[in-house]
JSON list of C-alpha atoms in Angstrom, two decimals:
[
{"chain": "A", "resi": 16, "resn": "GLU", "atom": "CA", "xyz": [-20.38, -13.89, -29.65]},
{"chain": "A", "resi": 17, "resn": "ALA", "atom": "CA", "xyz": [-17.01, -15.61, -29.20]},
{"chain": "A", "resi": 18, "resn": "LEU", "atom": "CA", "xyz": [-17.18, -14.96, -25.41]},
{"chain": "A", "resi": 19, "resn": "ALA", "atom": "CA", "xyz": [-20.67, -16.41, -25.29]},
{"chain": "A", "resi": 20, "resn": "VAL", "atom": "CA", "xyz": [-19.54, -19.79, -26.71]},
{"chain": "A", "resi": 21, "resn": "GLY", "atom": "CA", "xyz": [-16.51, -19.91, -24.38]},
{"chain": "A", "resi": 22, "resn": "ARG", "atom": "CA", "xyz": [-13.75, -18.64, -26.80]},
{"chain": "A", "resi": 23, "resn": "ARG", "atom": "CA", "xyz": [-12.24, -16.09, -24.47]},
{"chain": "A", "resi": 24, "resn": "GLY", "atom": "CA", "xyz": [-8.91, -15.84, -26.37]},
{"chain": "A", "resi": 25, "resn": "LEU", "atom": "CA", "xyz": [-10.68, -15.33, -29.65]},
{"chain": "A", "resi": 26, "resn": "ALA", "atom": "CA", "xyz": [-12.94, -12.73, -28.10]},
{"chain": "A", "resi": 27, "resn": "ALA", "atom": "CA", "xyz": [-9.93, -10.84, -26.76]},
{"chain": "A", "resi": 28, "resn": "ARG", "atom": "CA", "xyz": [-8.28, -10.80, -30.27]},
{"chain": "A", "resi": 29, "resn": "LEU", "atom": "CA", "xyz": [-11.46, -9.63, -31.92]},
{"chain": "A", "resi": 30, "resn": "LEU", "atom": "CA", "xyz": [-11.83, -6.77, -29.37]},
{"chain": "A", "resi": 31, "resn": "GLU", "atom": "CA", "xyz": [-8.26, -5.63, -30.28]},
{"chain": "A", "resi": 32, "resn": "LYS", "atom": "CA", "xyz": [-9.64, -4.93, -33.76]},
{"chain": "A", "resi": 33, "resn": "GLU", "atom": "CA", "xyz": [-12.80, -3.14, -32.48]},
{"chain": "A", "resi": 34, "resn": "GLU", "atom": "CA", "xyz": [-12.34, 0.51, -33.12]},
{"chain": "A", "resi": 35, "resn": "ASP", "atom": "CA", "xyz": [-15.48, 1.81, -31.31]},
{"chain": "A", "resi": 36, "resn": "ALA", "atom": "CA", "xyz": [-14.54, 2.22, -27.67]},
{"chain": "A", "resi": 37, "resn": "THR", "atom": "CA", "xyz": [-18.14, 2.52, -26.67]},
{"chain": "A", "resi": 38, "resn": "ARG", "atom": "CA", "xyz": [-18.57, -1.12, -27.78]},
{"chain": "A", "resi": 39, "resn": "ARG", "atom": "CA", "xyz": [-15.14, -2.36, -26.73]},
{"chain": "A", "resi": 40, "resn": "VAL", "atom": "CA", "xyz": [-15.13, -1.05, -23.11]},
{"chain": "A", "resi": 41, "resn": "PRO", "atom": "CA", "xyz": [-18.40, -2.77, -21.98]},
{"chain": "A", "resi": 42, "resn": "LEU", "atom": "CA", "xyz": [-17.24, -6.06, -23.59]},
{"chain": "A", "resi": 43, "resn": "LEU", "atom": "CA", "xyz": [-13.87, -5.76, -21.80]},
{"chain": "A", "resi": 44, "resn": "LEU", "atom": "CA", "xyz": [-15.70, -5.31, -18.53]},
{"chain": "A", "resi": 45, "resn": "GLN", "atom": "CA", "xyz": [-17.88, -8.26, -19.26]},
{"chain": "A", "resi": 46, "resn": "MET", "atom": "CA", "xyz": [-14.68, -10.31, -19.72]},
{"chain": "A", "resi": 47, "resn": "GLY", "atom": "CA", "xyz": [-13.29, -9.09, -16.44]},
{"chain": "A", "resi": 48, "resn": "GLU", "atom": "CA", "xyz": [-10.47, -7.01, -18.18]},
{"chain": "A", "resi": 49, "resn": "GLU", "atom": "CA", "xyz": [-10.96, -3.82, -16.05]},
{"chain": "A", "resi": 50, "resn": "ARG", "atom": "CA", "xyz": [-7.43, -2.54, -16.66]},
{"chain": "A", "resi": 51, "resn": "LEU", "atom": "CA", "xyz": [-7.80, -2.83, -20.43]},
{"chain": "A", "resi": 52, "resn": "ALA", "atom": "CA", "xyz": [-11.25, -1.27, -20.29]},
{"chain": "A", "resi": 53, "resn": "LEU", "atom": "CA", "xyz": [-9.87, 1.70, -18.39]},
{"chain": "A", "resi": 54, "resn": "THR", "atom": "CA", "xyz": [-6.93, 2.12, -20.69]},
{"chain": "A", "resi": 55, "resn": "SER", "atom": "CA", "xyz": [-9.25, 1.97, -23.66]},
{"chain": "A", "resi": 56, "resn": "ALA", "atom": "CA", "xyz": [-11.74, 4.42, -22.26]},
{"chain": "A", "resi": 57, "resn": "VAL", "atom": "CA", "xyz": [-9.02, 6.93, -21.34]},
{"chain": "A", "resi": 58, "resn": "ALA", "atom": "CA", "xyz": [-7.38, 6.63, -24.79]},
{"chain": "A", "resi": 59, "resn": "HIS", "atom": "CA", "xyz": [-10.74, 7.27, -26.40]},
{"chain": "A", "resi": 60, "resn": "GLY", "atom": "CA", "xyz": [-11.03, 10.45, -24.26]},
{"chain": "A", "resi": 61, "resn": "ASP", "atom": "CA", "xyz": [-14.85, 10.36, -23.90]},
{"chain": "A", "resi": 62, "resn": "ALA", "atom": "CA", "xyz": [-15.49, 11.72, -20.41]},
{"chain": "A", "resi": 63, "resn": "GLU", "atom": "CA", "xyz": [-18.98, 10.13, -20.19]},
{"chain": "A", "resi": 64, "resn": "LEU", "atom": "CA", "xyz": [-17.49, 6.68, -20.97]},
{"chain": "A", "resi": 65, "resn": "ILE", "atom": "CA", "xyz": [-14.76, 7.20, -18.36]},
{"chain": "A", "resi": 66, "resn": "TYR", "atom": "CA", "xyz": [-17.35, 8.26, -15.80]},
{"chain": "A", "resi": 67, "resn": "LEU", "atom": "CA", "xyz": [-19.46, 5.22, -16.57]},
{"chain": "A", "resi": 68, "resn": "LEU", "atom": "CA", "xyz": [-16.45, 3.01, -16.20]},
{"chain": "A", "resi": 69, "resn": "LEU", "atom": "CA", "xyz": [-15.36, 4.71, -12.96]},
{"chain": "A", "resi": 70, "resn": "LEU", "atom": "CA", "xyz": [-18.70, 4.26, -11.38]},
{"chain": "A", "resi": 71, "resn": "HIS", "atom": "CA", "xyz": [-18.90, 0.66, -12.48]},
{"chain": "A", "resi": 72, "resn": "LEU", "atom": "CA", "xyz": [-15.39, -0.08, -11.13]},
{"chain": "A", "resi": 73, "resn": "LYS", "atom": "CA", "xyz": [-15.93, 1.77, -7.89]},
{"chain": "A", "resi": 74, "resn": "ALA", "atom": "CA", "xyz": [-19.04, -0.33, -7.18]},
{"chain": "A", "resi": 75, "resn": "ARG", "atom": "CA", "xyz": [-17.31, -3.60, -8.02]},
{"chain": "A", "resi": 76, "resn": "LEU", "atom": "CA", "xyz": [-13.80, -3.28, -6.66]},
{"chain": "A", "resi": 77, "resn": "PRO", "atom": "CA", "xyz": [-12.41, -2.78, -3.17]},
{"chain": "A", "resi": 78, "resn": "SER", "atom": "CA", "xyz": [-11.15, 0.77, -2.79]},
{"chain": "A", "resi": 79, "resn": "ALA", "atom": "CA", "xyz": [-7.51, -0.03, -2.70]},
{"chain": "A", "resi": 80, "resn": "LEU", "atom": "CA", "xyz": [-7.66, -1.98, -5.86]},
{"chain": "A", "resi": 81, "resn": "PHE", "atom": "CA", "xyz": [-9.83, 0.65, -7.55]},
{"chain": "A", "resi": 82, "resn": "PHE", "atom": "CA", "xyz": [-7.35, 3.33, -6.63]},
{"chain": "A", "resi": 83, "resn": "GLU", "atom": "CA", "xyz": [-4.36, 1.16, -7.79]},
{"chain": "A", "resi": 84, "resn": "LEU", "atom": "CA", "xyz": [-6.13, 0.75, -11.15]},
{"chain": "A", "resi": 85, "resn": "LEU", "atom": "CA", "xyz": [-6.41, 4.56, -11.54]},
{"chain": "A", "resi": 86, "resn": "GLN", "atom": "CA", "xyz": [-2.70, 5.19, -10.77]},
{"chain": "A", "resi": 87, "resn": "PRO", "atom": "CA", "xyz": [-1.32, 5.25, -14.35]},
{"chain": "A", "resi": 88, "resn": "HIS", "atom": "CA", "xyz": [-4.39, 7.29, -15.56]},
{"chain": "A", "resi": 89, "resn": "PRO", "atom": "CA", "xyz": [-4.22, 11.03, -14.51]},
{"chain": "A", "resi": 90, "resn": "ALA", "atom": "CA", "xyz": [-7.27, 11.89, -16.69]},
{"chain": "A", "resi": 91, "resn": "ALA", "atom": "CA", "xyz": [-9.41, 9.32, -14.93]},
{"chain": "A", "resi": 92, "resn": "GLN", "atom": "CA", "xyz": [-8.09, 10.50, -11.60]},
{"chain": "A", "resi": 93, "resn": "ARG", "atom": "CA", "xyz": [-9.09, 14.11, -12.40]},
{"chain": "A", "resi": 94, "resn": "LEU", "atom": "CA", "xyz": [-12.57, 12.99, -13.39]},
{"chain": "A", "resi": 95, "resn": "LEU", "atom": "CA", "xyz": [-12.92, 10.89, -10.24]},
{"chain": "A", "resi": 96, "resn": "ILE", "atom": "CA", "xyz": [-11.82, 13.90, -8.10]},
{"chain": "A", "resi": 97, "resn": "HIS", "atom": "CA", "xyz": [-14.27, 16.16, -9.93]},
{"chain": "A", "resi": 98, "resn": "PHE", "atom": "CA", "xyz": [-17.11, 13.66, -9.41]},
{"chain": "A", "resi": 99, "resn": "CYS", "atom": "CA", "xyz": [-16.27, 12.95, -5.73]},
{"chain": "A", "resi": 100, "resn": "ARG", "atom": "CA", "xyz": [-16.11, 16.69, -4.85]},
{"chain": "A", "resi": 101, "resn": "GLN", "atom": "CA", "xyz": [-19.76, 16.92, -5.94]},
{"chain": "A", "resi": 102, "resn": "GLN", "atom": "CA", "xyz": [-21.18, 13.54, -4.86]},
{"chain": "A", "resi": 103, "resn": "ASP", "atom": "CA", "xyz": [-18.90, 11.46, -2.61]},
{"chain": "A", "resi": 104, "resn": "THR", "atom": "CA", "xyz": [-16.44, 13.20, -0.33]},
{"chain": "A", "resi": 105, "resn": "LYS", "atom": "CA", "xyz": [-15.77, 10.01, 1.66]},
{"chain": "A", "resi": 106, "resn": "THR", "atom": "CA", "xyz": [-14.32, 8.36, -1.52]},
{"chain": "A", "resi": 107, "resn": "LEU", "atom": "CA", "xyz": [-12.47, 11.51, -2.32]},
{"chain": "A", "resi": 108, "resn": "ARG", "atom": "CA", "xyz": [-10.82, 11.62, 1.06]},
{"chain": "A", "resi": 109, "resn": "GLU", "atom": "CA", "xyz": [-9.86, 7.97, 0.80]},
{"chain": "A", "resi": 110, "resn": "PHE", "atom": "CA", "xyz": [-8.50, 8.55, -2.71]},
{"chain": "A", "resi": 111, "resn": "LEU", "atom": "CA", "xyz": [-6.51, 11.56, -1.69]},
{"chain": "A", "resi": 112, "resn": "TYR", "atom": "CA", "xyz": [-4.94, 9.63, 1.15]},
{"chain": "A", "resi": 113, "resn": "HIS", "atom": "CA", "xyz": [-4.29, 6.66, -1.04]},
{"chain": "A", "resi": 114, "resn": "ALA", "atom": "CA", "xyz": [-2.76, 8.83, -3.73]},
{"chain": "A", "resi": 115, "resn": "ASP", "atom": "CA", "xyz": [-0.29, 10.13, -1.12]},
{"chain": "A", "resi": 116, "resn": "GLN", "atom": "CA", "xyz": [-1.97, 13.59, -0.84]},
{"chain": "A", "resi": 117, "resn": "PRO", "atom": "CA", "xyz": [-2.51, 13.89, 2.88]},
{"chain": "A", "resi": 118, "resn": "LEU", "atom": "CA", "xyz": [-2.56, 17.69, 2.82]},
{"chain": "A", "resi": 119, "resn": "GLU", "atom": "CA", "xyz": [-5.47, 17.71, 0.39]},
{"chain": "A", "resi": 120, "resn": "ALA", "atom": "CA", "xyz": [-7.25, 14.98, 2.40]},
{"chain": "A", "resi": 121, "resn": "ALA", "atom": "CA", "xyz": [-6.76, 17.08, 5.54]},
{"chain": "A", "resi": 122, "resn": "SER", "atom": "CA", "xyz": [-8.11, 20.29, 3.91]},
{"chain": "A", "resi": 123, "resn": "LEU", "atom": "CA", "xyz": [-11.18, 18.29, 2.82]},
{"chain": "A", "resi": 124, "resn": "ALA", "atom": "CA", "xyz": [-11.72, 16.80, 6.28]},
{"chain": "A", "resi": 125, "resn": "ALA", "atom": "CA", "xyz": [-11.35, 20.24, 7.90]},
{"chain": "A", "resi": 126, "resn": "ALA", "atom": "CA", "xyz": [-13.88, 21.82, 5.48]},
{"chain": "A", "resi": 127, "resn": "GLU", "atom": "CA", "xyz": [-16.34, 18.93, 6.20]},
{"chain": "A", "resi": 128, "resn": "GLY", "atom": "CA", "xyz": [-15.81, 19.47, 9.94]},
{"chain": "A", "resi": 129, "resn": "TYR", "atom": "CA", "xyz": [-16.58, 23.15, 9.68]},
{"chain": "A", "resi": 130, "resn": "ARG", "atom": "CA", "xyz": [-19.72, 22.50, 7.71]},
{"chain": "A", "resi": 131, "resn": "ALA", "atom": "CA", "xyz": [-20.94, 19.90, 10.19]},
{"chain": "A", "resi": 132, "resn": "GLU", "atom": "CA", "xyz": [-24.20, 20.75, 12.09]},
{"chain": "A", "resi": 133, "resn": "THR", "atom": "CA", "xyz": [-23.39, 19.07, 15.37]},
{"chain": "A", "resi": 134, "resn": "LEU", "atom": "CA", "xyz": [-20.44, 19.54, 17.64]},
{"chain": "A", "resi": 135, "resn": "SER", "atom": "CA", "xyz": [-19.51, 15.82, 17.62]},
{"chain": "A", "resi": 136, "resn": "GLN", "atom": "CA", "xyz": [-19.44, 15.76, 13.76]},
{"chain": "A", "resi": 137, "resn": "ARG", "atom": "CA", "xyz": [-17.37, 18.91, 13.76]},
{"chain": "A", "resi": 138, "resn": "THR", "atom": "CA", "xyz": [-14.95, 17.48, 16.33]},
{"chain": "A", "resi": 139, "resn": "ARG", "atom": "CA", "xyz": [-14.72, 14.23, 14.44]},
{"chain": "A", "resi": 140, "resn": "GLY", "atom": "CA", "xyz": [-13.94, 16.06, 11.12]},
{"chain": "A", "resi": 141, "resn": "LEU", "atom": "CA", "xyz": [-11.38, 18.27, 12.74]},
{"chain": "A", "resi": 142, "resn": "ALA", "atom": "CA", "xyz": [-9.73, 15.35, 14.51]},
{"chain": "A", "resi": 143, "resn": "LEU", "atom": "CA", "xyz": [-9.37, 13.55, 11.16]},
{"chain": "A", "resi": 144, "resn": "ALA", "atom": "CA", "xyz": [-7.97, 16.60, 9.51]},
{"chain": "A", "resi": 145, "resn": "ARG", "atom": "CA", "xyz": [-5.36, 16.94, 12.32]},
{"chain": "A", "resi": 146, "resn": "GLN", "atom": "CA", "xyz": [-4.40, 13.25, 11.78]},
{"chain": "A", "resi": 147, "resn": "PHE", "atom": "CA", "xyz": [-3.89, 13.89, 8.02]},
{"chain": "A", "resi": 148, "resn": "TYR", "atom": "CA", "xyz": [-1.86, 17.04, 8.73]},
{"chain": "A", "resi": 149, "resn": "GLU", "atom": "CA", "xyz": [0.30, 15.12, 11.26]},
{"chain": "A", "resi": 150, "resn": "VAL", "atom": "CA", "xyz": [1.00, 12.40, 8.63]},
{"chain": "A", "resi": 151, "resn": "ALA", "atom": "CA", "xyz": [2.12, 15.12, 6.15]},
{"chain": "A", "resi": 152, "resn": "ALA", "atom": "CA", "xyz": [4.29, 16.78, 8.78]},
{"chain": "A", "resi": 153, "resn": "ALA", "atom": "CA", "xyz": [5.91, 13.56, 9.77]},
{"chain": "A", "resi": 154, "resn": "ARG", "atom": "CA", "xyz": [7.26, 13.18, 6.22]},
{"chain": "A", "resi": 155, "resn": "ALA", "atom": "CA", "xyz": [9.48, 16.18, 6.77]},
{"chain": "A", "resi": 156, "resn": "PRO", "atom": "CA", "xyz": [13.30, 15.70, 6.72]},
{"chain": "A", "resi": 157, "resn": "LEU", "atom": "CA", "xyz": [14.65, 15.09, 10.19]},
{"chain": "A", "resi": 158, "resn": "GLY", "atom": "CA", "xyz": [14.21, 18.15, 12.44]},
{"chain": "A", "resi": 159, "resn": "VAL", "atom": "CA", "xyz": [12.31, 20.24, 10.00]},
{"chain": "A", "resi": 160, "resn": "ALA", "atom": "CA", "xyz": [8.89, 19.79, 11.48]},
{"chain": "A", "resi": 161, "resn": "ALA", "atom": "CA", "xyz": [10.28, 20.35, 14.97]},
{"chain": "A", "resi": 162, "resn": "SER", "atom": "CA", "xyz": [12.20, 23.47, 14.10]},
{"chain": "A", "resi": 163, "resn": "LEU", "atom": "CA", "xyz": [9.38, 24.85, 11.87]},
{"chain": "A", "resi": 164, "resn": "SER", "atom": "CA", "xyz": [11.94, 26.60, 9.72]},
{"chain": "A", "resi": 165, "resn": "PHE", "atom": "CA", "xyz": [10.20, 27.72, 6.54]},
{"chain": "A", "resi": 166, "resn": "SER", "atom": "CA", "xyz": [11.48, 26.96, 3.06]},
{"chain": "A", "resi": 167, "resn": "PRO", "atom": "CA", "xyz": [9.26, 27.92, 0.19]},
{"chain": "A", "resi": 168, "resn": "ALA", "atom": "CA", "xyz": [10.38, 25.02, -1.99]},
{"chain": "A", "resi": 169, "resn": "GLY", "atom": "CA", "xyz": [9.94, 21.27, -1.80]},
{"chain": "A", "resi": 170, "resn": "ASP", "atom": "CA", "xyz": [8.79, 19.09, 1.03]},
{"chain": "A", "resi": 171, "resn": "THR", "atom": "CA", "xyz": [10.13, 21.38, 3.74]},
{"chain": "A", "resi": 172, "resn": "GLY", "atom": "CA", "xyz": [7.58, 24.09, 2.90]},
{"chain": "A", "resi": 173, "resn": "ALA", "atom": "CA", "xyz": [4.71, 21.57, 2.70]},
{"chain": "A", "resi": 174, "resn": "SER", "atom": "CA", "xyz": [5.83, 19.88, 5.89]},
{"chain": "A", "resi": 175, "resn": "HIS", "atom": "CA", "xyz": [6.12, 23.25, 7.69]},
{"chain": "A", "resi": 176, "resn": "HIS", "atom": "CA", "xyz": [2.56, 24.09, 6.54]},
{"chain": "A", "resi": 177, "resn": "ALA", "atom": "CA", "xyz": [1.31, 20.66, 7.62]},
{"chain": "A", "resi": 178, "resn": "ALA", "atom": "CA", "xyz": [2.92, 21.05, 11.12]},
{"chain": "A", "resi": 179, "resn": "LEU", "atom": "CA", "xyz": [1.28, 24.48, 11.49]},
{"chain": "A", "resi": 180, "resn": "MET", "atom": "CA", "xyz": [-2.04, 23.34, 10.37]},
{"chain": "A", "resi": 181, "resn": "ALA", "atom": "CA", "xyz": [-2.01, 20.26, 12.69]},
{"chain": "A", "resi": 182, "resn": "HIS", "atom": "CA", "xyz": [-1.17, 22.65, 15.58]},
{"chain": "A", "resi": 183, "resn": "ALA", "atom": "CA", "xyz": [-3.93, 25.08, 14.57]},
{"chain": "A", "resi": 184, "resn": "THR", "atom": "CA", "xyz": [-6.45, 22.28, 14.12]},
{"chain": "A", "resi": 185, "resn": "GLY", "atom": "CA", "xyz": [-5.53, 20.92, 17.57]},
{"chain": "A", "resi": 186, "resn": "GLU", "atom": "CA", "xyz": [-6.06, 24.44, 19.05]},
{"chain": "A", "resi": 187, "resn": "GLN", "atom": "CA", "xyz": [-9.48, 24.63, 17.24]},
{"chain": "A", "resi": 188, "resn": "LEU", "atom": "CA", "xyz": [-10.46, 21.29, 18.77]},
{"chain": "A", "resi": 189, "resn": "ARG", "atom": "CA", "xyz": [-9.45, 22.57, 22.34]},
{"chain": "A", "resi": 190, "resn": "LEU", "atom": "CA", "xyz": [-11.54, 25.74, 21.78]},
{"chain": "A", "resi": 191, "resn": "LEU", "atom": "CA", "xyz": [-14.55, 23.75, 20.70]},
{"chain": "A", "resi": 192, "resn": "THR", "atom": "CA", "xyz": [-14.21, 21.69, 23.90]},
{"chain": "A", "resi": 193, "resn": "ALA", "atom": "CA", "xyz": [-13.85, 24.83, 26.07]},
{"chain": "A", "resi": 194, "resn": "GLN", "atom": "CA", "xyz": [-16.90, 26.36, 24.29]},
{"chain": "A", "resi": 195, "resn": "LEU", "atom": "CA", "xyz": [-18.95, 23.31, 25.01]},
{"chain": "A", "resi": 196, "resn": "THR", "atom": "CA", "xyz": [-17.91, 23.33, 28.67]},
{"chain": "A", "resi": 197, "resn": "LEU", "atom": "CA", "xyz": [-18.81, 27.04, 29.08]},
{"chain": "A", "resi": 198, "resn": "GLU", "atom": "CA", "xyz": [-22.18, 26.56, 27.33]},
{"chain": "A", "resi": 199, "resn": "ARG", "atom": "CA", "xyz": [-22.97, 23.73, 29.79]},
{"chain": "A", "resi": 200, "resn": "GLU", "atom": "CA", "xyz": [-21.88, 25.72, 32.82]},
{"chain": "A", "resi": 201, "resn": "THR", "atom": "CA", "xyz": [-23.77, 28.83, 31.82]},
{"chain": "A", "resi": 202, "resn": "ALA", "atom": "CA", "xyz": [-26.89, 27.21, 30.45]},
{"chain": "A", "resi": 203, "resn": "GLY", "atom": "CA", "xyz": [-29.82, 29.61, 31.10]},
{"chain": "A", "resi": 204, "resn": "ALA", "atom": "CA", "xyz": [-27.67, 32.26, 32.75]},
{"chain": "A", "resi": 205, "resn": "PRO", "atom": "CA", "xyz": [-28.19, 35.77, 31.54]},
{"chain": "A", "resi": 206, "resn": "PRO", "atom": "CA", "xyz": [-25.32, 37.45, 29.77]},
{"chain": "A", "resi": 207, "resn": "PRO", "atom": "CA", "xyz": [-23.06, 39.74, 31.96]}
]
């Protein structure tokens, strides 16, 4: 009621005393206090409340701001990843890239490419995967990606893996192009 009569400061102080997060979080959202609402929902630990808040924030905020808001909340990030794997792979890919996880974003793009029904969709997915792999490989210490020397620990191993996957994905794209060319050239011809 304090918010309804324009007493925002009083409303904020009263909300600090509210123990029921299911009441506090929607009121914080109504006041425009997204960061506090997320912190409160995560502290309460109710997955449904966090999901509700994530969907609300995702719809209202630009992607970059939404992802920045999630940065200090690993529990909310895990729930977003779980939801997006099932419902919204585009947002998942954006989040993984924003969260500085290009290898995971590349794997997701490659999987989407292989599941694609048309050649153009498959090519687009694999090209995107190759770009993500190249970003991951470029983060290698100087000379590591070029020498492709394997080290099982740290960035060197991940960079080596990314460089190999970028190369393999590029080869797959070339094979798809060659396959398309052969199919066009032999359209209607009987097998040898």
